[in-house]
Amino acid sequence: MQQAAAVREFLSEGSLGPWIDGRFVVHGGDWIECVDPGTGEPFARFRPADGKVVNQGVETAAKAFRKRPWARASPAERARVLRRLAELAGTHRKTLAEIECLDTGRTLAQALADIAHFAQTLAYYADLAERSPQRIPIESEAAKAYTFDAPAGVCGVIIPWNFPIVLLGWNIAPALAAGNAVVVKPAEEASLSSLYIARLAAEAGLPAGVLNIVPGEGETTGAALAAHPCLARMSFTGSTEVGRSVAAACGRNLVPTKLELGGKGAAVVLDIDGPATVKALVRALTMNAGQVCCTATRWIIHRSLFDAFVEQARERLRAVRIGYWSDLKTRMGPLISQRQRDRVLSLISQSLDDGATALLWDGLLEGQPGFFVRPALLTGPAENIAANEEIFGPVAYLLPFDSEDEAVDLVHRSDYGLANSVWSSDADKATALGERLECGTVWINTQNFLMPGIPYLGIRNSGNGGGSLGANVLSEYMRRTSITRL
Ligand code: NAD
């Protein structure tokens, strides 16, 4: 496919690699190939940051923080730069979207929606920081006391490959609005958009050294960042297993760590038999080829609706157009990598071996290079592997229920606690059931509704509860001092 000139110009940068102190750092070492998931072919490459370069990134951020052009700037001045970055992301959206589609295989519509969400997130935290008082008086007759909030320092951020632009925004928007310096480790499979945005941030007027990007493998680059003793905060988004190791490394340095981890969301369908529910769940399951932490991948459906629901879902899923992102009719792209496709295929076959039945499973997309799979619907015993493990592909496990108590028990069989949805023509009834669910996020008659200002969070194996998008995240990126005088 012919790339746009601006995309070609960016990808052919011989120095693509760590972005530190406002420029690409040229250093020796190996390259990481960027593979287009839609073709399986490499299309660009970048140099990963080794431990030494990660250290350079953190030290640069620490120096920029100490010099304080950003930390001392007023919230209004910082907000101006963040709004400018949002504007630039909009102006360059075609180039940025194309880079993201090549790197992740997502549809063009999805990439453009991600960029719009990135801009909204920046604007939200810019506004919030401007409105938030730095000094909060404490009512006390014994003394004159108040709390004083200041930026925390150097914040480490590690993100996965499934929503690179969105997750970059969820982290850098509050961290930068609070006045911190940041070092981001994007996923090795999808680093290009973070590098492109870092360049835009410099153009927007962000002082050099305040936003640094250290791309590379998790076990080397990520581990070096997580273990760095000079961090004031760490925010990790990714799998539960890696989250534990990052939290352990940060714990050794007493670095407060925010964990946003995996999920195995349930949609509890109480009494709607309408196409709108099926349509919404099918759309959610095929969004980003099912590589979405909060998507409902367990459909818990009242027994009276089960057969009709399956029929409609099967029909809709078969009609989803799967293909390459440059075809604007494409509604679902490939999985991110051969490794991810192998994992999805292996979990489906283990599930079937384990006693599940396929309600829908048409296998791979014939005659198509790249890492495509077709959607699958499975059903069977509640203790099946596909009912409990996060698959991260377009696969749902369906379970019928007879009573609401049974539905709640089924939801709670998972160790995750990220997001669940409840569907009913009686929204109050659905909300009452939603309040019984042990998880961080509940949606009523909707799915994957994410908006700056409405907290999105996970508990249990899905995270430690700080979450993203809420007003609380801004204060989590600050340090608080209590000041008392008599
Ligand atoms: P992953 O845990 O394998 O990797 C996430 C990031 O951690 C990557 O940048 C990776 O390079 C890095 N990493 C890997 N090993 C590391 C180590 N030892 N030390 C430090 N960093 C290391 O996850 P993934 O496969 O890239 O992403 C998918 C996971 O992310 C899923 O579980 C999904 O549910 C989760 N996720 C959660 C949210 C949320 O908001 N809760 C959002 C998106 C994705």
Coordinates of C-alpha atoms and ligand atoms in Angstrom, one line a residue:
M1 CA 0.0 0.0 0.0
Q2 CA 1.2 3.5 -0.9
Q3 CA 2.1 5.4 2.3
A4 CA 1.3 9.1 2.6
A5 CA 4.4 11.3 2.3
A6 CA 4.4 12.5 5.9
V7 CA 4.2 8.9 7.1
R8 CA 7.1 7.9 4.8
E9 CA 9.1 10.8 6.1
F10 CA 8.6 9.8 9.7
L11 CA 9.1 6.0 9.2
S12 CA 12.3 6.6 7.2
E13 CA 13.9 8.6 10.1
G14 CA 17.1 6.6 10.4
S15 CA 17.2 7.6 14.0
L16 CA 13.8 6.3 15.2
G17 CA 14.3 5.1 18.7
P18 CA 14.4 6.6 22.2
W19 CA 13.1 10.2 22.5
I20 CA 15.0 11.9 25.2
D21 CA 15.5 15.6 26.0
G22 CA 13.4 16.7 23.0
R23 CA 15.2 14.6 20.3
F24 CA 15.8 11.1 19.0
V25 CA 18.9 9.7 20.8
V26 CA 21.2 8.0 18.3
H27 CA 22.9 5.0 19.9
G28 CA 24.2 1.6 18.7
G29 CA 22.6 -1.7 19.3
D30 CA 20.0 -3.9 17.7
W31 CA 16.9 -2.8 15.9
I32 CA 13.3 -3.8 16.6
E33 CA 11.3 -4.5 13.4
C34 CA 7.8 -3.0 13.2
V35 CA 5.5 -5.7 11.6
D36 CA 2.3 -4.8 9.9
P37 CA -0.3 -7.2 11.5
G38 CA -2.4 -6.9 8.3
T39 CA 0.4 -8.3 6.1
G40 CA 2.8 -10.0 8.5
E41 CA 5.6 -7.9 6.8
P42 CA 8.0 -5.5 8.4
F43 CA 7.5 -1.8 7.4
A44 CA 9.8 0.2 9.7
R45 CA 12.2 -0.3 12.6
F46 CA 13.5 1.5 15.7
R47 CA 16.3 1.2 18.1
P48 CA 15.2 0.0 21.6
A49 CA 16.5 1.7 24.8
D50 CA 18.8 -0.5 26.8
G51 CA 19.3 -0.1 30.5
K52 CA 21.8 2.7 30.0
V53 CA 19.5 4.7 27.8
V54 CA 16.6 4.2 30.2
N55 CA 18.8 5.6 32.9
Q56 CA 19.6 8.5 30.7
G57 CA 15.8 9.1 30.1
V58 CA 15.1 9.1 33.9
E59 CA 18.1 11.4 34.6
T60 CA 17.1 13.8 31.9
A61 CA 13.5 13.9 33.3
A62 CA 14.9 14.4 36.8
K63 CA 17.0 17.3 35.5
A64 CA 14.1 18.9 33.6
F65 CA 12.0 18.5 36.7
R66 CA 14.6 20.1 39.0
K67 CA 15.1 23.0 36.6
R68 CA 11.4 23.4 36.9
P69 CA 10.3 25.3 33.7
W70 CA 7.3 23.0 33.6
A71 CA 6.8 22.2 37.3
R72 CA 6.8 25.9 38.2
A73 CA 4.7 27.0 35.2
S74 CA 1.2 28.0 36.2
P75 CA -1.6 25.5 35.6
A76 CA -2.8 27.9 32.9
E77 CA 0.5 27.9 31.1
R78 CA 0.7 24.1 31.2
A79 CA -2.9 23.9 30.1
R80 CA -2.1 26.1 27.1
V81 CA 0.6 23.7 25.9
L82 CA -1.6 20.6 26.5
R83 CA -4.4 22.2 24.5
R84 CA -1.9 23.0 21.7
L85 CA -0.8 19.3 21.7
A86 CA -4.5 18.3 21.4
E87 CA -4.9 20.6 18.5
L88 CA -1.7 19.3 16.8
A89 CA -2.9 15.7 17.2
G90 CA -6.1 16.8 15.4
T91 CA -4.2 18.6 12.6
H92 CA -1.9 15.6 12.1
R93 CA -4.6 13.0 12.6
K94 CA -4.3 11.5 9.1
T95 CA -0.6 10.8 9.5
L96 CA -0.9 9.7 13.1
A97 CA -3.8 7.4 12.3
E98 CA -2.0 5.8 9.3
I99 CA 1.1 5.1 11.5
E100 CA -1.2 3.6 14.2
C101 CA -3.0 1.4 11.6
L102 CA 0.2 0.1 10.1
D103 CA 1.6 -0.6 13.5
T104 CA -1.5 -2.3 15.1
G105 CA -3.8 -3.3 12.3
R106 CA -6.8 -1.4 13.8
T107 CA -9.4 0.1 11.5
L108 CA -8.9 3.7 10.3
A109 CA -12.2 4.7 12.1
Q110 CA -10.8 3.2 15.4
A111 CA -7.5 5.1 15.0
L112 CA -9.2 8.4 14.4
A113 CA -11.5 7.8 17.4
D114 CA -8.4 7.1 19.5
I115 CA -6.9 10.4 18.5
A116 CA -10.1 12.3 19.2
H117 CA -10.2 10.6 22.7
F118 CA -6.5 11.5 23.2
A119 CA -7.3 15.1 22.5
Q120 CA -10.3 15.1 24.8
T121 CA -8.3 13.6 27.6
L122 CA -5.6 16.3 27.3
A123 CA -8.3 19.0 27.4
Y124 CA -10.1 17.4 30.4
Y125 CA -6.9 17.3 32.6
A126 CA -5.8 20.7 31.3
D127 CA -9.1 22.2 32.5
L128 CA -9.2 20.3 35.7
A129 CA -5.6 21.3 36.7
E130 CA -6.6 25.0 36.0
R131 CA -9.6 24.7 38.3
S132 CA -8.0 22.7 41.1
P133 CA -6.8 24.7 44.0
Q134 CA -3.2 24.0 45.1
R135 CA -3.9 24.9 48.7
I136 CA -6.9 23.3 50.5
P137 CA -7.7 24.8 53.9
I138 CA -8.5 22.5 56.8
E139 CA -11.1 23.4 59.3
S140 CA -9.4 23.3 62.7
E141 CA -9.7 25.5 65.8
A142 CA -6.3 24.3 67.1
A143 CA -4.2 25.7 64.3
K144 CA -4.2 27.3 60.9
A145 CA -3.7 24.3 58.6
Y146 CA -4.0 23.5 55.0
T147 CA -2.8 20.9 52.5
F148 CA -0.5 21.9 49.7
D149 CA -0.2 19.9 46.4
A150 CA 2.8 20.0 44.2
P151 CA 3.9 17.8 41.2
A152 CA 5.4 14.5 42.4
G153 CA 8.6 14.4 40.3
V154 CA 9.6 11.9 37.6
C155 CA 6.7 9.6 36.7
G156 CA 7.3 6.2 34.9
V157 CA 4.6 5.0 32.6
I158 CA 4.5 1.5 31.0
I159 CA 1.7 0.8 28.5
P160 CA 0.6 -2.2 26.3
W161 CA 0.0 -2.4 22.6
N162 CA -3.8 -2.6 22.3
F163 CA -4.6 1.2 22.7
P164 CA -1.3 3.0 22.4
I165 CA -2.6 6.5 21.8
V166 CA -5.5 6.3 24.2
L167 CA -3.4 4.8 27.0
L168 CA -0.6 7.3 26.4
G169 CA -3.2 10.1 26.8
W170 CA -4.7 8.5 30.0
N171 CA -1.3 8.7 31.6
I172 CA 0.6 11.7 30.2
A173 CA -2.4 14.1 30.3
P174 CA -2.8 14.0 34.2
A175 CA 0.9 13.6 34.8
L176 CA 1.9 16.6 32.7
A177 CA -1.1 18.7 33.7
A178 CA 0.1 18.2 37.3
G179 CA 3.6 19.5 36.4
N180 CA 5.6 16.3 36.4
A181 CA 8.3 15.0 34.0
V182 CA 7.5 11.7 32.4
V183 CA 9.3 8.7 31.0
V184 CA 7.1 6.4 28.9
K185 CA 7.8 2.8 27.9
P186 CA 5.4 1.9 25.1
A187 CA 4.9 -1.7 24.0
E188 CA 7.5 -3.1 21.7
E189 CA 4.8 -4.1 19.2
A190 CA 3.3 -0.6 19.0
S191 CA 5.8 2.3 19.8
L192 CA 5.5 4.5 16.8
S193 CA 2.6 6.6 17.7
S194 CA 4.1 7.5 21.1
L195 CA 7.3 8.6 19.3
Y196 CA 5.3 10.7 16.8
I197 CA 3.3 12.3 19.6
A198 CA 6.5 13.1 21.5
R199 CA 7.6 15.1 18.5
L200 CA 4.3 16.9 18.4
A201 CA 4.6 17.7 22.1
A202 CA 7.9 19.4 21.4
E203 CA 6.2 21.4 18.6
A204 CA 3.4 22.3 21.1
G205 CA 6.0 23.9 23.4
L206 CA 6.6 21.2 26.0
P207 CA 10.1 21.9 27.4
A208 CA 12.8 19.4 26.4
G209 CA 13.2 16.6 28.9
V210 CA 9.7 16.8 30.3
L211 CA 8.3 13.9 28.1
N212 CA 10.7 11.1 27.2
I213 CA 9.9 7.9 25.4
V214 CA 12.0 4.7 25.9
P215 CA 10.8 2.0 23.5
G216 CA 12.0 -1.5 23.9
E217 CA 11.2 -5.0 25.2
G218 CA 9.5 -5.5 28.5
E219 CA 12.0 -7.7 30.2
T220 CA 14.9 -5.3 29.5
T221 CA 13.6 -1.7 28.9
G222 CA 10.4 -2.1 30.9
A223 CA 12.2 -3.9 33.8
A224 CA 14.9 -1.2 33.9
L225 CA 12.3 1.6 34.1
A226 CA 10.3 -0.2 36.8
A227 CA 13.4 -0.8 39.0
H228 CA 14.7 2.8 38.7
P229 CA 15.1 4.3 42.1
C230 CA 14.5 7.9 41.0
L231 CA 10.9 7.5 40.1
A232 CA 8.3 9.4 42.2
R233 CA 5.4 7.4 40.6
M234 CA 4.8 4.4 38.3
S235 CA 1.7 3.7 36.3
F236 CA 1.6 0.3 34.7
T237 CA -1.1 -0.9 32.2
G238 CA -0.9 -4.4 31.0
S239 CA -1.3 -8.0 32.0
T240 CA -1.8 -9.1 35.7
E241 CA 1.3 -11.2 35.7
V242 CA 3.6 -8.4 34.5
G243 CA 1.8 -6.0 36.8
R244 CA 2.8 -8.0 39.8
S245 CA 6.5 -8.0 38.8
V246 CA 6.4 -4.2 38.1
A247 CA 4.7 -3.6 41.4
A248 CA 7.3 -5.7 43.2
A249 CA 10.2 -3.8 41.6
C250 CA 8.6 -0.5 42.4
G251 CA 7.8 -1.7 45.9
R252 CA 11.5 -2.2 46.6
N253 CA 12.0 1.5 46.1
L254 CA 8.7 2.4 47.8
V255 CA 7.5 4.0 44.6
P256 CA 3.6 4.4 44.6
T257 CA 2.4 2.2 41.7
K258 CA -0.9 2.4 39.8
L259 CA -1.9 -0.9 38.2
E260 CA -4.5 -1.1 35.4
L261 CA -4.6 -4.8 34.4
G262 CA -6.5 -7.4 32.5
G263 CA -10.2 -8.3 32.5
K264 CA -12.7 -10.9 31.7
G265 CA -15.8 -8.7 31.5
A266 CA -19.3 -10.1 31.6
A267 CA -22.5 -8.8 30.0
V268 CA -25.5 -9.9 32.0
V269 CA -28.6 -9.8 29.7
L270 CA -31.6 -9.8 32.0
D271 CA -34.6 -9.3 29.8
I272 CA -33.9 -7.6 26.5
D273 CA -34.3 -9.7 23.4
G274 CA -33.8 -6.7 21.1
P275 CA -31.3 -6.4 18.3
A276 CA -29.8 -3.3 20.0
T277 CA -28.2 -5.5 22.7
V278 CA -26.9 -8.1 20.3
K279 CA -25.6 -5.3 18.0
A280 CA -23.8 -3.5 20.9
L281 CA -22.2 -6.7 22.2
V282 CA -21.1 -7.9 18.7
R283 CA -19.6 -4.4 18.1
A284 CA -17.7 -4.5 21.3
L285 CA -16.4 -8.0 20.7
T286 CA -15.1 -7.2 17.3
M287 CA -13.7 -3.7 18.2
N288 CA -9.9 -3.8 17.8
A289 CA -10.4 -7.6 17.0
G290 CA -11.4 -8.2 20.7
Q291 CA -8.1 -6.9 22.1
V292 CA -9.9 -4.7 24.5
C293 CA -9.4 -5.1 28.3
C294 CA -13.0 -4.0 29.2
T295 CA -14.9 -5.8 26.5
A296 CA -17.6 -8.3 27.6
T297 CA -16.2 -11.7 26.7
R298 CA -18.6 -13.6 28.9
W299 CA -22.2 -13.2 27.8
I300 CA -24.5 -14.3 30.6
I301 CA -27.9 -14.5 29.2
H302 CA -31.3 -15.3 30.7
R303 CA -32.2 -18.8 29.6
S304 CA -35.5 -17.7 28.0
L305 CA -33.5 -15.5 25.5
F306 CA -30.5 -17.7 25.0
D307 CA -31.3 -19.4 21.7
A308 CA -32.7 -16.4 19.9
F309 CA -29.8 -14.3 21.2
V310 CA -27.2 -16.8 19.8
E311 CA -29.0 -16.9 16.5
Q312 CA -28.9 -13.1 16.1
A313 CA -25.3 -12.8 17.3
R314 CA -24.1 -15.5 14.9
E315 CA -25.7 -13.8 12.0
R316 CA -24.3 -10.4 12.9
L317 CA -20.8 -11.8 13.6
R318 CA -20.7 -13.5 10.2
A319 CA -21.6 -10.2 8.6
V320 CA -18.7 -8.3 10.1
R321 CA -16.3 -7.3 7.4
I322 CA -12.8 -8.4 8.3
G323 CA -9.9 -7.0 6.4
Y324 CA -7.1 -4.5 6.0
W325 CA -7.5 -1.1 7.5
S326 CA -7.1 0.9 4.2
D327 CA -10.4 -0.6 3.0
L328 CA -12.8 1.8 4.6
K329 CA -15.5 -0.9 4.7
T330 CA -13.4 -3.0 7.1
R331 CA -15.0 -3.3 10.5
M332 CA -12.5 -5.7 12.1
G333 CA -8.7 -6.0 11.5
P334 CA -6.2 -8.6 12.5
L335 CA -4.7 -9.5 15.9
I336 CA -1.5 -7.7 16.8
S337 CA 1.0 -10.5 16.1
Q338 CA 1.6 -14.1 15.2
R339 CA 2.2 -14.8 18.9
Q340 CA -1.2 -13.3 19.8
R341 CA -3.0 -15.3 17.1
D342 CA -1.3 -18.5 18.2
R343 CA -2.5 -17.8 21.8
V344 CA -6.1 -17.2 20.7
L345 CA -6.2 -20.3 18.5
S346 CA -4.6 -22.4 21.3
L347 CA -7.2 -21.2 23.9
I348 CA -10.1 -21.9 21.6
S349 CA -8.8 -25.4 20.9
Q350 CA -8.1 -26.0 24.6
S351 CA -11.6 -24.8 25.4
L352 CA -13.2 -27.2 22.9
D353 CA -11.0 -30.1 24.2
D354 CA -12.2 -29.1 27.7
G355 CA -15.8 -29.7 26.9
A356 CA -17.0 -26.5 25.3
T357 CA -19.2 -26.4 22.2
A358 CA -18.6 -23.9 19.4
L359 CA -21.8 -22.0 18.6
L360 CA -19.8 -20.1 16.0
W361 CA -16.2 -20.8 14.9
D362 CA -15.2 -20.4 11.3
G363 CA -11.4 -20.4 11.9
L364 CA -8.9 -18.2 10.0
L365 CA -9.5 -15.9 7.1
E366 CA -8.5 -17.9 4.0
G367 CA -6.2 -16.4 1.4
Q368 CA -5.3 -13.5 3.6
P369 CA -1.8 -12.8 4.9
G370 CA -1.5 -11.2 8.3
F371 CA -2.8 -12.3 11.7
F372 CA -6.5 -12.5 11.1
V373 CA -9.0 -14.7 13.0
R374 CA -12.7 -14.9 12.7
P375 CA -14.9 -14.3 15.7
A376 CA -15.9 -17.3 17.9
L377 CA -18.8 -18.0 20.3
L378 CA -18.4 -20.8 22.7
T379 CA -20.6 -22.3 25.4
G380 CA -20.3 -25.1 27.9
P381 CA -19.4 -25.6 31.6
A382 CA -18.7 -22.5 33.6
E383 CA -15.3 -23.9 34.7
N384 CA -14.0 -24.0 31.1
I385 CA -10.6 -22.2 30.3
A386 CA -12.3 -19.9 27.8
A387 CA -14.8 -18.9 30.5
N388 CA -12.1 -17.8 32.9
E389 CA -8.9 -16.7 31.1
E390 CA -8.6 -13.4 29.3
I391 CA -8.2 -14.5 25.6
F392 CA -7.8 -11.0 24.0
G393 CA -9.3 -11.9 20.7
P394 CA -12.9 -11.8 19.3
V395 CA -14.1 -14.7 21.4
A396 CA -17.1 -14.8 23.8
Y397 CA -18.1 -17.5 26.1
L398 CA -21.9 -17.7 26.6
L399 CA -23.6 -19.0 29.7
P400 CA -27.4 -19.2 30.4
F401 CA -28.9 -18.4 33.8
D402 CA -32.3 -18.7 35.5
S403 CA -32.1 -16.4 38.5
E404 CA -30.4 -13.1 39.2
D405 CA -28.4 -14.7 42.0
E406 CA -27.1 -17.3 39.6
A407 CA -26.1 -14.5 37.2
V408 CA -24.2 -12.7 39.9
D409 CA -22.4 -15.9 41.0
L410 CA -21.4 -16.5 37.4
V411 CA -19.9 -13.0 37.1
H412 CA -18.0 -13.5 40.3
R413 CA -16.4 -16.8 39.1
S414 CA -13.7 -14.7 37.5
D415 CA -10.8 -13.4 39.5
Y416 CA -10.8 -10.2 37.5
G417 CA -12.8 -7.2 38.5
L418 CA -12.6 -4.6 35.7
A419 CA -15.8 -3.8 33.8
N420 CA -19.2 -5.6 33.5
S421 CA -22.4 -4.5 31.8
V422 CA -26.0 -5.2 32.6
W423 CA -28.8 -5.1 30.0
S424 CA -32.5 -4.7 30.7
S425 CA -35.5 -2.8 29.5
D426 CA -35.8 -1.8 33.2
A427 CA -32.7 0.4 33.8
D428 CA -33.4 0.6 37.5
K429 CA -33.5 -3.2 37.8
A430 CA -30.3 -3.4 35.9
T431 CA -28.6 -0.7 38.0
A432 CA -29.6 -2.5 41.2
L433 CA -28.0 -5.7 39.9
G434 CA -25.0 -3.6 38.8
E435 CA -24.4 -2.4 42.3
R436 CA -24.1 -6.1 43.4
L437 CA -21.1 -6.7 41.1
E438 CA -17.6 -6.7 42.6
C439 CA -15.7 -4.8 40.0
G440 CA -14.5 -1.3 39.3
T441 CA -16.8 -0.3 36.4
V442 CA -20.4 -1.1 35.5
W443 CA -22.2 0.0 32.4
I444 CA -26.0 -0.2 32.2
N445 CA -27.3 -0.9 28.6
T446 CA -24.1 0.1 27.1
Q447 CA -20.6 -1.3 26.7
N448 CA -17.0 0.2 26.7
F449 CA -18.3 3.7 27.4
L450 CA -15.1 5.6 28.2
M451 CA -15.1 9.4 28.8
P452 CA -12.7 11.7 30.6
G453 CA -14.3 12.6 33.9
I454 CA -16.0 9.3 34.5
P455 CA -13.6 7.0 36.3
Y456 CA -12.7 3.7 34.7
L457 CA -11.1 1.3 37.2
G458 CA -10.4 -2.3 38.0
I459 CA -10.1 -4.2 41.3
R460 CA -9.0 -7.7 42.3
N461 CA -6.8 -9.1 39.5
S462 CA -7.7 -6.1 37.3
G463 CA -5.9 -3.4 39.3
N464 CA -5.4 -1.6 42.5
G465 CA -8.4 0.7 42.1
G466 CA -6.9 4.1 41.2
G467 CA -8.2 3.8 37.7
S468 CA -8.0 6.1 34.7
L469 CA -10.0 9.1 33.5
G470 CA -11.2 10.3 36.9
A471 CA -10.5 13.6 38.6
N472 CA -8.6 11.6 41.3
V473 CA -5.9 10.7 38.8
L474 CA -4.6 14.3 38.8
S475 CA -4.1 14.3 42.5
E476 CA -2.4 10.8 42.4
Y477 CA 0.2 12.4 40.2
M478 CA 0.9 15.0 42.9
R479 CA 2.5 14.9 46.3
R480 CA 0.6 16.4 49.2
T481 CA 2.1 18.2 52.1
S482 CA 0.1 19.2 55.2
I483 CA 1.2 22.6 56.6
T484 CA 0.2 23.7 60.1
R485 CA 1.0 26.9 61.9
L486 CA -0.2 28.2 65.2
Ligands
NAD1 P1 2.0 -7.1 29.0 O1 1.8 -7.1 30.4 O2 2.7 -8.2 28.3 O3 2.8 -5.8 28.5 C1 2.5 -4.5 28.9 C2 3.7 -3.6 28.9 O4 4.6 -4.1 29.9 C3 4.5 -3.6 27.6 O5 5.0 -2.4 27.4 C4 5.6 -4.6 27.9 O6 6.7 -4.4 27.1 C5 5.9 -4.3 29.3 N1 6.5 -5.4 30.1 C6 6.5 -6.7 29.8 N2 7.3 -7.4 30.7 C7 7.8 -6.5 31.5 C8 8.6 -6.5 32.7 N3 9.1 -7.7 33.1 N4 8.9 -5.4 33.4 C9 8.4 -4.2 32.9 N5 7.6 -4.1 31.8 C10 7.3 -5.2 31.2 O7 0.6 -6.8 28.3 P2 0.2 -6.8 26.8 O8 0.1 -8.2 26.3 O9 1.1 -5.8 26.1 O10 -1.3 -6.1 26.8 C11 -2.4 -6.7 27.1 C12 -2.9 -6.7 28.5 O11 -3.1 -5.3 28.9 C13 -4.2 -7.4 28.7 O12 -4.1 -8.1 29.9 C14 -5.2 -6.2 28.9 O13 -6.3 -6.5 29.6 C15 -4.3 -5.2 29.6 N6 -4.9 -3.8 29.5 C16 -5.5 -3.3 30.6 C17 -6.1 -2.0 30.5 C18 -6.7 -1.3 31.7 O14 -7.0 -0.1 31.6 N7 -7.1 -2.0 32.8 C19 -6.0 -1.3 29.3 C20 -5.4 -1.9 28.2 C21 -4.9 -3.2 28.3

